[in-house]
Coordinates of C-alpha atoms in Angstrom, one line a residue:
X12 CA 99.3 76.1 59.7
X13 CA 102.4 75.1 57.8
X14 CA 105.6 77.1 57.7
X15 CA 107.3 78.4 55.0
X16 CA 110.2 77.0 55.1
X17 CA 111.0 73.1 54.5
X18 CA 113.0 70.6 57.3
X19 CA 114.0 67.3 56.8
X20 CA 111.5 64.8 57.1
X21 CA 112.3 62.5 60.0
X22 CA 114.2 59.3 59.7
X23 CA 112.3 56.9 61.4
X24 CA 111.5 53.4 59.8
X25 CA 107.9 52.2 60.3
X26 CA 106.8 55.1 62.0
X27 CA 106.4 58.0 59.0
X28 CA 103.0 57.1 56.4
X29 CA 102.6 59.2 53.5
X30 CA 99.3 59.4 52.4
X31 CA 98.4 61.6 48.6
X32 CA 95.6 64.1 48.4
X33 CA 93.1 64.6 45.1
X34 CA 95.1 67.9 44.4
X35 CA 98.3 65.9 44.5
X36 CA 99.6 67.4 47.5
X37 CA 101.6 64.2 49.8
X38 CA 100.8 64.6 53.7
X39 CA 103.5 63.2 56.0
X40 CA 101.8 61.1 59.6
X41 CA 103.7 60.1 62.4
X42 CA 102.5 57.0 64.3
X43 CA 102.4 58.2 67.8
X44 CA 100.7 55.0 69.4
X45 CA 98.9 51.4 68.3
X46 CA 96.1 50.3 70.1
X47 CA 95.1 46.6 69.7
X48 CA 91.0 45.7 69.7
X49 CA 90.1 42.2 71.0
X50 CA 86.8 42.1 69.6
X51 CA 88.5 42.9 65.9
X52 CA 91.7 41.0 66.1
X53 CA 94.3 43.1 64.9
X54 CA 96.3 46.4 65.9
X55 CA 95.2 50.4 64.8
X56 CA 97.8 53.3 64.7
X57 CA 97.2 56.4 65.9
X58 CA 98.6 58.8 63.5
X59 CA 98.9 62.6 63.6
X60 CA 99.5 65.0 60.2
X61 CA 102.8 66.7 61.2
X62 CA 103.6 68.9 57.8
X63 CA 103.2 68.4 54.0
X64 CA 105.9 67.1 51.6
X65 CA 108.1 69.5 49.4
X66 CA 107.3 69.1 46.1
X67 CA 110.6 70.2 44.9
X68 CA 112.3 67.8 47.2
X69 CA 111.2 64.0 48.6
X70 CA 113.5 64.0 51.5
X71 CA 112.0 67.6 52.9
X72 CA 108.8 68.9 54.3
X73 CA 107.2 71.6 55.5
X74 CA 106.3 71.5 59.2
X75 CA 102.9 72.6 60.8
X76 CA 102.5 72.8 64.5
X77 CA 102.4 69.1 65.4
X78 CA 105.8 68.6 63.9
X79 CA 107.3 70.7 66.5
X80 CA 105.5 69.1 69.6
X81 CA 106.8 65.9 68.2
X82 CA 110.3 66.7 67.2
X83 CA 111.4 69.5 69.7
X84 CA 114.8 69.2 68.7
X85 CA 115.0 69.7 65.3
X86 CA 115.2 73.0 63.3
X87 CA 115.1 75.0 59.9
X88 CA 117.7 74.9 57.8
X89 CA 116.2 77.6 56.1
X90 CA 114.2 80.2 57.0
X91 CA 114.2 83.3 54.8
X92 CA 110.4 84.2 55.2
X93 CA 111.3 84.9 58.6
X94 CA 114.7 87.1 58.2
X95 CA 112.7 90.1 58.4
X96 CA 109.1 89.9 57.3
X97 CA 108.1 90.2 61.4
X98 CA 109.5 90.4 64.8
X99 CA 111.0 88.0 66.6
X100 CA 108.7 88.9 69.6
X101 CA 105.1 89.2 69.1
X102 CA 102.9 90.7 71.2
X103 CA 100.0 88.1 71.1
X104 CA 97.6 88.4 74.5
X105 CA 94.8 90.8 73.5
X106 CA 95.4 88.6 69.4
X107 CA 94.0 85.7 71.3
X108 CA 91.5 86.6 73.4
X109 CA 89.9 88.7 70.7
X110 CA 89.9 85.6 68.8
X111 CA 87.6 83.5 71.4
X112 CA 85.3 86.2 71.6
X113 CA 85.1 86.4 67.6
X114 CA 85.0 82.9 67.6
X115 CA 81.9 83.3 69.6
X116 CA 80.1 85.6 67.9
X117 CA 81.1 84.6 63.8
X118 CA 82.5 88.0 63.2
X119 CA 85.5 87.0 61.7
X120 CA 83.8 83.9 59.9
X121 CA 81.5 86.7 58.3
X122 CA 84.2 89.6 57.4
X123 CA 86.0 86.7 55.7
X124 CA 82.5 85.2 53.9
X125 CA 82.0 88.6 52.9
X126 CA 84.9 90.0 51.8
X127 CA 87.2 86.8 51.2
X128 CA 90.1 85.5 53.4
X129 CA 92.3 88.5 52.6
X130 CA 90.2 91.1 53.2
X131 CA 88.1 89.9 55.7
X132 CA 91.0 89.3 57.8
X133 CA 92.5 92.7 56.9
X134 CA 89.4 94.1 57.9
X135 CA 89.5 92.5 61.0
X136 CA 93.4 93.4 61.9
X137 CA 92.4 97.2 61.3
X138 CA 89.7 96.6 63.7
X139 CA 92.4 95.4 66.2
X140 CA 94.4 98.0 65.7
X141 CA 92.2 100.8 66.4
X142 CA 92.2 99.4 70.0
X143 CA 95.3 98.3 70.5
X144 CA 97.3 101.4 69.1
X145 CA 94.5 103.6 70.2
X146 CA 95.2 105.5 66.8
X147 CA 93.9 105.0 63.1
X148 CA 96.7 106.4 60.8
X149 CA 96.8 104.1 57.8
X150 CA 100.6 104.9 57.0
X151 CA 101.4 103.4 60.6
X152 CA 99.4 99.7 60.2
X153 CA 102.3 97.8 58.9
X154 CA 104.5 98.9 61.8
X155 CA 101.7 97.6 64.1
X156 CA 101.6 94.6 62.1
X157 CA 105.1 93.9 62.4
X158 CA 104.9 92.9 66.3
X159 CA 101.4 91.9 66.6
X160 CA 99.6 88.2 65.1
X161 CA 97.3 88.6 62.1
X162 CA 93.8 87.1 61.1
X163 CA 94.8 87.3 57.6
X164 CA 96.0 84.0 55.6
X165 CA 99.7 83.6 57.0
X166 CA 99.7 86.7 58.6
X167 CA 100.8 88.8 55.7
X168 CA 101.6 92.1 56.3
X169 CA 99.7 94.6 53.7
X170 CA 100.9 98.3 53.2
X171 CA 99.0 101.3 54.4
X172 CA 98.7 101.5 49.8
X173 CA 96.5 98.5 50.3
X174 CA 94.6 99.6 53.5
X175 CA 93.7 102.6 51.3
X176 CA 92.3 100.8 48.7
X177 CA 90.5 98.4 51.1
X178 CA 88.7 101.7 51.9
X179 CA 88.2 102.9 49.1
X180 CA 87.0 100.4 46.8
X181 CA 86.4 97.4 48.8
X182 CA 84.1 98.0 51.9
X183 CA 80.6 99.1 50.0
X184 CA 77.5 100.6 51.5
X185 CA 76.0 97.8 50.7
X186 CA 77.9 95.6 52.9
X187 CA 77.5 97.9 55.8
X188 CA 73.7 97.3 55.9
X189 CA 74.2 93.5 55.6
X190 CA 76.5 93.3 58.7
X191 CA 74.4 95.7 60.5
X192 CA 71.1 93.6 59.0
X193 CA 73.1 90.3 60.3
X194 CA 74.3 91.6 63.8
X195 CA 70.9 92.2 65.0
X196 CA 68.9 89.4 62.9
X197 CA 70.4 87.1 66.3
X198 CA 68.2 88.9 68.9
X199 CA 65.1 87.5 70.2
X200 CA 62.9 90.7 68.8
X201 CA 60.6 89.0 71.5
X202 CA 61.9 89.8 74.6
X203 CA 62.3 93.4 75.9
X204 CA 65.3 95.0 74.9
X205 CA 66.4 98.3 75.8
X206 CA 68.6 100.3 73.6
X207 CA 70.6 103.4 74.8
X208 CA 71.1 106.0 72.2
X209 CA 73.4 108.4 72.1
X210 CA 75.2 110.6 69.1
X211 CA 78.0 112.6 69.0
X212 CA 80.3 114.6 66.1
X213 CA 83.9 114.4 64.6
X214 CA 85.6 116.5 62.8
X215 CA 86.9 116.1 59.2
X216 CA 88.5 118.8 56.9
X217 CA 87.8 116.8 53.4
X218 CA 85.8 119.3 51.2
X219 CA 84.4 116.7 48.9
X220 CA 82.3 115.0 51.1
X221 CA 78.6 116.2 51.2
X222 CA 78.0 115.1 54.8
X223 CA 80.8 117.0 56.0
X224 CA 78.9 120.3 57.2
X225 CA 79.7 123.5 59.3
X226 CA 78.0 122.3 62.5
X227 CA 78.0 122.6 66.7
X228 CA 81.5 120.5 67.3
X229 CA 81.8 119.1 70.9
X230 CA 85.1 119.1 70.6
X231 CA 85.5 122.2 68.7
X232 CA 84.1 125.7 67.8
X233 CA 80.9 126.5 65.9
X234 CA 81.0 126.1 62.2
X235 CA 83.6 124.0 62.4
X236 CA 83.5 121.1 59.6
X237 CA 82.1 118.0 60.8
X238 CA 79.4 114.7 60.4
X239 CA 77.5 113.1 63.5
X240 CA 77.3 109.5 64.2
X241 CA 74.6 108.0 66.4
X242 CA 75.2 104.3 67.9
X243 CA 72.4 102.6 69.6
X244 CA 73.6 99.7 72.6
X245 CA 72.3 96.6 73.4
X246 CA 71.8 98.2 77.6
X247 CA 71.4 94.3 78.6
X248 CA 74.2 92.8 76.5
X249 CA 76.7 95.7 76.9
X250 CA 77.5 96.0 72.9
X251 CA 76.4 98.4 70.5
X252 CA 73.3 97.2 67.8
X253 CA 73.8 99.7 64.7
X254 CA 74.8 103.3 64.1
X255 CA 74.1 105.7 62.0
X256 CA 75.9 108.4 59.8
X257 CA 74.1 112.1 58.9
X258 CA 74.4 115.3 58.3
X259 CA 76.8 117.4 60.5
X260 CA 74.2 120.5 60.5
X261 CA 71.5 118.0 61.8
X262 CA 70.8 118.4 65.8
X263 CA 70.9 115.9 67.6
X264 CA 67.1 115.8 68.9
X265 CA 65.7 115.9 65.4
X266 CA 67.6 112.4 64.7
X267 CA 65.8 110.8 66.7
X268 CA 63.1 109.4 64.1
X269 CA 65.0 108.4 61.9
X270 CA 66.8 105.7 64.5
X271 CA 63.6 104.7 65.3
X272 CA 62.8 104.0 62.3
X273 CA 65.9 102.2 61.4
X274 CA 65.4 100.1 64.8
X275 CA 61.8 99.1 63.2
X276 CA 63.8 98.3 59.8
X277 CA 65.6 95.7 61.9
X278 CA 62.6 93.9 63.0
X279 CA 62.7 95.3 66.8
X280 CA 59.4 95.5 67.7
X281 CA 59.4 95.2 71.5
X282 CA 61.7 97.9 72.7
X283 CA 62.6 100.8 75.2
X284 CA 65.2 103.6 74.4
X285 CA 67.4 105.2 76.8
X286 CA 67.7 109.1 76.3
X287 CA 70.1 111.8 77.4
X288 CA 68.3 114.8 78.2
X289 CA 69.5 115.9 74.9
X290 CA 66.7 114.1 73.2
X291 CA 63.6 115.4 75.6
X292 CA 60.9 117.1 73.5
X293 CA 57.4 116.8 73.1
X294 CA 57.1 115.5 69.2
X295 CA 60.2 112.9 69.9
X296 CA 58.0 111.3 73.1
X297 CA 54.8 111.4 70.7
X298 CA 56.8 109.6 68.2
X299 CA 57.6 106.6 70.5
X300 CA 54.1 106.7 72.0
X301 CA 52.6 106.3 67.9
X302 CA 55.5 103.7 67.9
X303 CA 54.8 101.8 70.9
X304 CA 58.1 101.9 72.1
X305 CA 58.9 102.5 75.8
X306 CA 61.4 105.6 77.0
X307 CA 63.5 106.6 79.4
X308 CA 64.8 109.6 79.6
X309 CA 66.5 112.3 82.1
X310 CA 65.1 115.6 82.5
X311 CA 67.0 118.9 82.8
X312 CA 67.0 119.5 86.9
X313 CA 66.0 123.4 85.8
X314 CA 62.8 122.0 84.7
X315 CA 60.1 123.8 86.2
X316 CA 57.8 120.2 86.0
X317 CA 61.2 118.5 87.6
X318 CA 61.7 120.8 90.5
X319 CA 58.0 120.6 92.2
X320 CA 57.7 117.6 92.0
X321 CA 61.3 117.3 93.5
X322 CA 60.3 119.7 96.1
X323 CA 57.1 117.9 96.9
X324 CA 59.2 114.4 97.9
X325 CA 62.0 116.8 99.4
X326 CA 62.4 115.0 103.3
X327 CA 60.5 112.0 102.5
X328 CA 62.8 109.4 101.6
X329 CA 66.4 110.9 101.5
X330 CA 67.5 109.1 105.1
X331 CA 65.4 105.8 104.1
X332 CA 67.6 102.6 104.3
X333 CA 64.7 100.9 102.2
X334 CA 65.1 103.4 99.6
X335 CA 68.8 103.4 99.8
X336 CA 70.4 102.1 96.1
X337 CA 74.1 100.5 97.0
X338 CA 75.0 100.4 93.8
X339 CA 74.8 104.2 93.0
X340 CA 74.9 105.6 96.9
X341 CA 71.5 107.6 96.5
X342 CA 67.9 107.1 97.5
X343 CA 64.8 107.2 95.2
X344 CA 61.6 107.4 94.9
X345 CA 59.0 107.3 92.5
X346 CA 55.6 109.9 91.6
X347 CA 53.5 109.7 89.2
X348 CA 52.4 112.3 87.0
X349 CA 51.6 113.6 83.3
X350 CA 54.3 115.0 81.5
X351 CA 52.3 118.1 80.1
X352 CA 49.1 119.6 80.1
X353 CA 47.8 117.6 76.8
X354 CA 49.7 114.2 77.6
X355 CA 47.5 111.5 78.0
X356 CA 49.2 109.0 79.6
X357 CA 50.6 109.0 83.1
X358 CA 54.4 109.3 83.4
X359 CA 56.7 107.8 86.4
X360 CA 58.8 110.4 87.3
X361 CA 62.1 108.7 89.5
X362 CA 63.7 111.7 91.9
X363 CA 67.2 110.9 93.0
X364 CA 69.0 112.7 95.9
X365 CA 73.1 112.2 96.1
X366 CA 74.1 113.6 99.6
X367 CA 77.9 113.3 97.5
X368 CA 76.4 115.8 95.2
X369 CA 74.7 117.7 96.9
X370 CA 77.6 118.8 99.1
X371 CA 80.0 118.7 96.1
X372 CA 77.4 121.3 94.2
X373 CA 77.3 123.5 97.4
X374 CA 80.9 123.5 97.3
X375 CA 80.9 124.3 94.0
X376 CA 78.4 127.3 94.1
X377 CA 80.2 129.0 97.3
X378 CA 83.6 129.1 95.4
X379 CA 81.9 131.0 92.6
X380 CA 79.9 132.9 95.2
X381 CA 83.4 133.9 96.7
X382 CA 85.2 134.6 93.1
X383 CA 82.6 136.9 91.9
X384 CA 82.4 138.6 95.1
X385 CA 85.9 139.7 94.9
X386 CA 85.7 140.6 91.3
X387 CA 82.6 142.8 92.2
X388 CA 84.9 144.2 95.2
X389 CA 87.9 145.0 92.4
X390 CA 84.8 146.7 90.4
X391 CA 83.3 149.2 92.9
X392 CA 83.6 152.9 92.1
X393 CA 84.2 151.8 88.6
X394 CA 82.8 152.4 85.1
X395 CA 81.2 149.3 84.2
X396 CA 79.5 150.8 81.0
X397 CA 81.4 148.7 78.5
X398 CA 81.8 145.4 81.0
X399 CA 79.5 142.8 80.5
X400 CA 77.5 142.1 83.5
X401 CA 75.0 138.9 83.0
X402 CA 77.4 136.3 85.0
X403 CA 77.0 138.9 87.7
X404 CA 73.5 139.9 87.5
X405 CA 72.8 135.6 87.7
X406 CA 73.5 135.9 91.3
X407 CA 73.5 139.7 92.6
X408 CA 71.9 142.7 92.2
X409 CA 73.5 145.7 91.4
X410 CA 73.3 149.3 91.9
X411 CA 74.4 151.8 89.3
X412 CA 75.2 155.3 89.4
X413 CA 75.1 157.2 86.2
X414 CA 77.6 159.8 85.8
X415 CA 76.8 161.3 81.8
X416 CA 78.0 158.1 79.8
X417 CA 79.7 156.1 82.7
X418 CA 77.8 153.3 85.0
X419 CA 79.7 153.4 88.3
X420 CA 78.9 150.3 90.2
X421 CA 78.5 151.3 93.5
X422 CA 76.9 148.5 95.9
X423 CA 76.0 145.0 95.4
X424 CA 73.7 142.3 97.2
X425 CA 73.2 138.5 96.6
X426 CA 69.7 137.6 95.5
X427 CA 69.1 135.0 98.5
X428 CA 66.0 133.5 97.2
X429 CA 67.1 132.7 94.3
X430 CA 70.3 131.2 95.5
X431 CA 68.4 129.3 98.2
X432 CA 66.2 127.9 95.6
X433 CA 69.2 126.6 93.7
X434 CA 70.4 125.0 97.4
X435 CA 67.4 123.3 97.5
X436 CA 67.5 121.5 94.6
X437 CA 71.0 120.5 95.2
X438 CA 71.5 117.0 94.9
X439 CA 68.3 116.0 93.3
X440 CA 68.1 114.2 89.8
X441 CA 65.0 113.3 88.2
X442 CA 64.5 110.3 85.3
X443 CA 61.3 109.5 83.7
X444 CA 60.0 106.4 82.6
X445 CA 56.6 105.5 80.2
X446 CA 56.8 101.9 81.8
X447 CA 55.9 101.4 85.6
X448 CA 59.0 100.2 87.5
X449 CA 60.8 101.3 90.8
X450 CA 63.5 103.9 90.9
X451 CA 65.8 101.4 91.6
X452 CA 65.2 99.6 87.8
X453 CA 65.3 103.3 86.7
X454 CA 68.3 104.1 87.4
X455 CA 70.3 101.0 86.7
X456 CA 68.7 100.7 83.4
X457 CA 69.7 104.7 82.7
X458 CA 73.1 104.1 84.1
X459 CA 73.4 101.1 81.9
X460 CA 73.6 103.6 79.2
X461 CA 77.1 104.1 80.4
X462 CA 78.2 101.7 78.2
X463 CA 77.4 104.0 75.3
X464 CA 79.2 106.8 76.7
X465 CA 82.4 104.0 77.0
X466 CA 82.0 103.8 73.1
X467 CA 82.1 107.5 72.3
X468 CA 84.7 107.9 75.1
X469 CA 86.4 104.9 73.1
X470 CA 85.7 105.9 69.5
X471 CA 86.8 109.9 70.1
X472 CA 89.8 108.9 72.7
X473 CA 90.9 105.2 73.0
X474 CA 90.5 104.1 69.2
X475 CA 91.9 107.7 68.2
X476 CA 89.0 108.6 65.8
X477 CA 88.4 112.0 67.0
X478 CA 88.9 113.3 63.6
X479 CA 88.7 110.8 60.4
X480 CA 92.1 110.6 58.5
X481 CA 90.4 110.5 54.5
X482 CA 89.6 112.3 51.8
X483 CA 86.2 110.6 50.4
X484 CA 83.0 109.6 50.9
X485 CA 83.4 106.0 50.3
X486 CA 86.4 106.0 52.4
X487 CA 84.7 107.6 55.5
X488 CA 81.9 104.8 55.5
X489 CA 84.1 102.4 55.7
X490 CA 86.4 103.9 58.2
X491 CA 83.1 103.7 60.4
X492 CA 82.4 100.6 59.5
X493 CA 85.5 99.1 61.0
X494 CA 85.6 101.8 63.9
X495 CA 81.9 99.9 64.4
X496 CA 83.8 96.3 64.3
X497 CA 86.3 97.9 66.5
X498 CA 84.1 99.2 69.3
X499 CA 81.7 95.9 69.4
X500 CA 84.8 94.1 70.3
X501 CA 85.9 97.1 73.0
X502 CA 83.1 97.1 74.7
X503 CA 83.0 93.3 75.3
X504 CA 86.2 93.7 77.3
X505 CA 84.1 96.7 79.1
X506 CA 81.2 94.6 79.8
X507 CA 83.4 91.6 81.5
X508 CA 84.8 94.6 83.5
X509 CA 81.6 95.7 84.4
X510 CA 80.3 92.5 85.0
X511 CA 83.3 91.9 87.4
X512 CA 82.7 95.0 89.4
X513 CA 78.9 94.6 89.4
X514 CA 79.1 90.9 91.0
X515 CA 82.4 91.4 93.2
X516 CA 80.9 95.4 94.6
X517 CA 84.7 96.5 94.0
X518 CA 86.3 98.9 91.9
X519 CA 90.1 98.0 91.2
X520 CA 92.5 101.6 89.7
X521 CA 93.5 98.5 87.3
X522 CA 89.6 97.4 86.3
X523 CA 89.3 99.4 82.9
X524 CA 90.0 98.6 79.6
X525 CA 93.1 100.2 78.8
X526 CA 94.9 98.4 81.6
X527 CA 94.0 95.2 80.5
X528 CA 94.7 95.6 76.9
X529 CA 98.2 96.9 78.4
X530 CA 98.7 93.7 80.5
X531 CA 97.9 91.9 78.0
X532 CA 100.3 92.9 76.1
X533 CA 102.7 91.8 77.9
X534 CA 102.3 88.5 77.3
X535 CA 104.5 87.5 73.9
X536 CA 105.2 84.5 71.8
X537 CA 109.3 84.7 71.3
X538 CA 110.8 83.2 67.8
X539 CA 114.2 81.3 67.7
X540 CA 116.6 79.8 65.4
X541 CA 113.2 76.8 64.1
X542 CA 111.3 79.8 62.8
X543 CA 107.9 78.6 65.1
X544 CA 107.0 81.3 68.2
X545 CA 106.5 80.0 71.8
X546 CA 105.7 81.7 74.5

């Protein structure tokens, strides 16, 4: 890249060539060696392009790189561009290893195809930003751009006016389907791929955007106004395929369809989805079975279905080494049965047992046990009449006397069967599968789904987009889109964490992505008086 400010160009006979372009542009070479070829009879140079001739001046150049590597020792005369544009000290670390990985995958090569150089790199800097800063305010980009490298052309620095507009009037729905078309047109459709799905909701306040709705907020109360936004991941690759934007009144397990639907759109043919109990219902496993696409998906440990058949396995295989999965510290096993009365195919349920659960779980249930004891003891001899009783009457059963309009509780007793049952089922975790496999695949295909919680745990928390910062419809969409950019590049540095772990069987405190985006950090390219950064 050549600077934007001019230096002399060196004085040294013989050894400087100038050679003219067909735009008229005069490129300076530097002879850096000669190498002489018997079989031809006569000496070649080896020249390297070290900068590009002023136009306004003959005697000055601008330098590029090479220049400097050459001539260490010279410097700028002049270098306004770089009295306060940006920092002197740029935090470059996470800049470059983002770049390999882009390089790798044509992100940035498509951004800029799509949208041109500016934007395109623009988009991609926003994209950085999310992760870096962990927030998405548009009025605090340029300060982030200030100390940080850019992927747009000379890394200018645009305002958060022309971040807006980029939002606005740029970024089309249009070109959201043709990155999402493009991103999964590189997948072999014919090898098995399993896709965890997973949706969640943020909140935005903007009245004039008809898929803002009063809705069930995670993070909030009920009716507050927000939109979902389902992402389906790649389980094998680690990185998310293509998300979806709807209706923040829509539940979660009616959404289902229309991702599989959109999954068919992309050409996926041969696939499997990975389900948070969330999604379990009878006309979302028929859809998938009409689909011919494989499931897994956990089952609520309440289930009736899940708790005999838990109970039939109970002491079989809980103390077997062969059964034994290192990589989550529980055993398995595997029955097979039909999901319902009417279902007909034959289902693989997996039952888990966690002895760490099962003890934490007791734990857990015995300091309730003791809390609601004593607030039983506080209420004896009391009027209860207006109290309500149902966390009580879960685990007890009380004995009233009625005294004209009071209810005096006068004696309580746990109901030990029922809390036995609960004990017995301590511990136990059930997953079910439409393909044959062992627990063992089960579960680290399930648990590969992980991954997807990392994004929403990234999205909401790390790339600060638990509530969206706009005021319209168009601008929203393409906040997502980026946040979607953002997140496929996150969870690359997840899956090389993962990966780590996985092969290594360690878990270091400093193994996780924030860490190494904050080390990272810390490496920085330092500018002095020649206007070029070294490290």
């Amino acid at each position: 890249m050549y600077q934007k400010f001019s230096v002399p160009i060196p004085d040294i006979p013989g050894k400087i060539t100038r050679k003219k372009s067909a735009d008229g542009s005069i490129y300076l070479y530097h002879e850096i060696n000669r190498t002489y070829h018997k079989d031809k009879g006569y000496t070649i140079p080896k020249r390297v392009c070290i900068g590009k001739q002023d136009p306004m001046d003959s005697f000055r150049m601008f330098p590029n790189e090479k220049y400097f590597a050459y001539f260490p020792s010279e410097s700028a005369t002049h270098t306004p561009e770089y009295s306060g544009s940006r920092s002197s000290c740029l935090h470059a670390g996470t800049h470059v290893v983002v770049k390999k990985f882009l390089e790798k995958y044509r992100i940035l090569d498509w951004l800029q195809g799509r949208f041109g150089l500016k934007n395109g790199g623009l988009v991609m800097d926003l994209a950085l930003y999310l992760i870096i800063t962990e927030g998405n305010t548009a009025q605090h980009y340029p300060d982030y751009a200030y100390r940080h490298p850019l992927f747009t052309p000379d890394m200018r620095i645009y305002s958060d006016s022309k971040v807006g507009t980029l939002l606005k009037d740029t970024i089309t729905r249009d070109d959201t389907i043709a990155f999402t078309e493009w991103w999964n047109s590189a997948k072999d459709h014919r090898d098995m791929i399993y896709m965890s799905y997973d949706a969640t909701n943020k909140l935005c306040q903007a009245g004039d955007i008809t898929m803002v709705e009063g809705g069930h907020a995670k993070d909030g109360h009920d009716g507050d106004h927000i939109f979902n936004v389902a992402i389906a991941t790649n389980v094998s690759e680690k990185l998310p395929a293509f998300y979806e934007d709807y209706l923040g009144s829509i539940v979660d397990v009616s959404q289902l369809e229309c991702m599989i639907d959109k999954a068919k759109g992309l050409g996926y043919r041969n696939l499997g989805f990975i389900l948070d109990r969330g999604y379990f219902s009878k006309d979302n496993i028929a859809y998938m079975d009409s689909n011919r696409f494989s499931f897994i998906i956990m089952m609520k440990g309440k289930k009736s279905l899940v708790s005999s058949i838990a109970l039939s396995v109970k002491g079989s295989f809980e103390n077997k080494r062969s059964d034994y999965i290192w990589e989550y510290s529980v055993n398995g096993t595997t029955v097979e049965e039909k999901l319902y009365g009417s279902d007909s195919k034959t289902r693989f349920f997996h039952v888990f047992y966690s002895a760490y659960n099962n003890a934490r779980e007791r734990h857990e249930l015995e300091l309730r046990l003791r809390k609601l004891s004593c607030e039983l003891d506080h209420l004896l001899g009391k009027d209860c009449f207006n109290l309500t009783l149902g966390k009580f009457e879960e685990f007890y059963n009380l004995e009233f006397s009625n005294e004209g309009r009071k209810k005096i509780l006068v004696m309580y007793s746990e109901k030990a069967d029922k809390i036995e049952a609960m004990i017995d089922l301590f511990g136990y975790f059930c997953i079910i599968s439409s393909d044959r496999m062992t627990a063992r695949d089960a579960l680290l295909l399930y648990k590969g789904r992980d991954s997807s919680e990392k994004l929403f745990s990234a999205d909401k928390t790390f790339l600060g987009s638990k509530a969206e910062r706009v005021q319209t419809e168009d601008s929203l969409r393409s906040k997502l889109f980026i946040e979607f950019v953002a997140l496929i590049i996150r969870s690359r540095f997840y899956a090389c964490i993962s990966n780590h772990v996985h092969a290594t069987r360690t878990r270091r405190n400093y193994l996780n992505v924030v860490s190494v985006i904050t080390e990272l950090q810390k490496i920085e390219l330092i500018r002095i008086g020649d206007g070029v950064y070294r490290l």
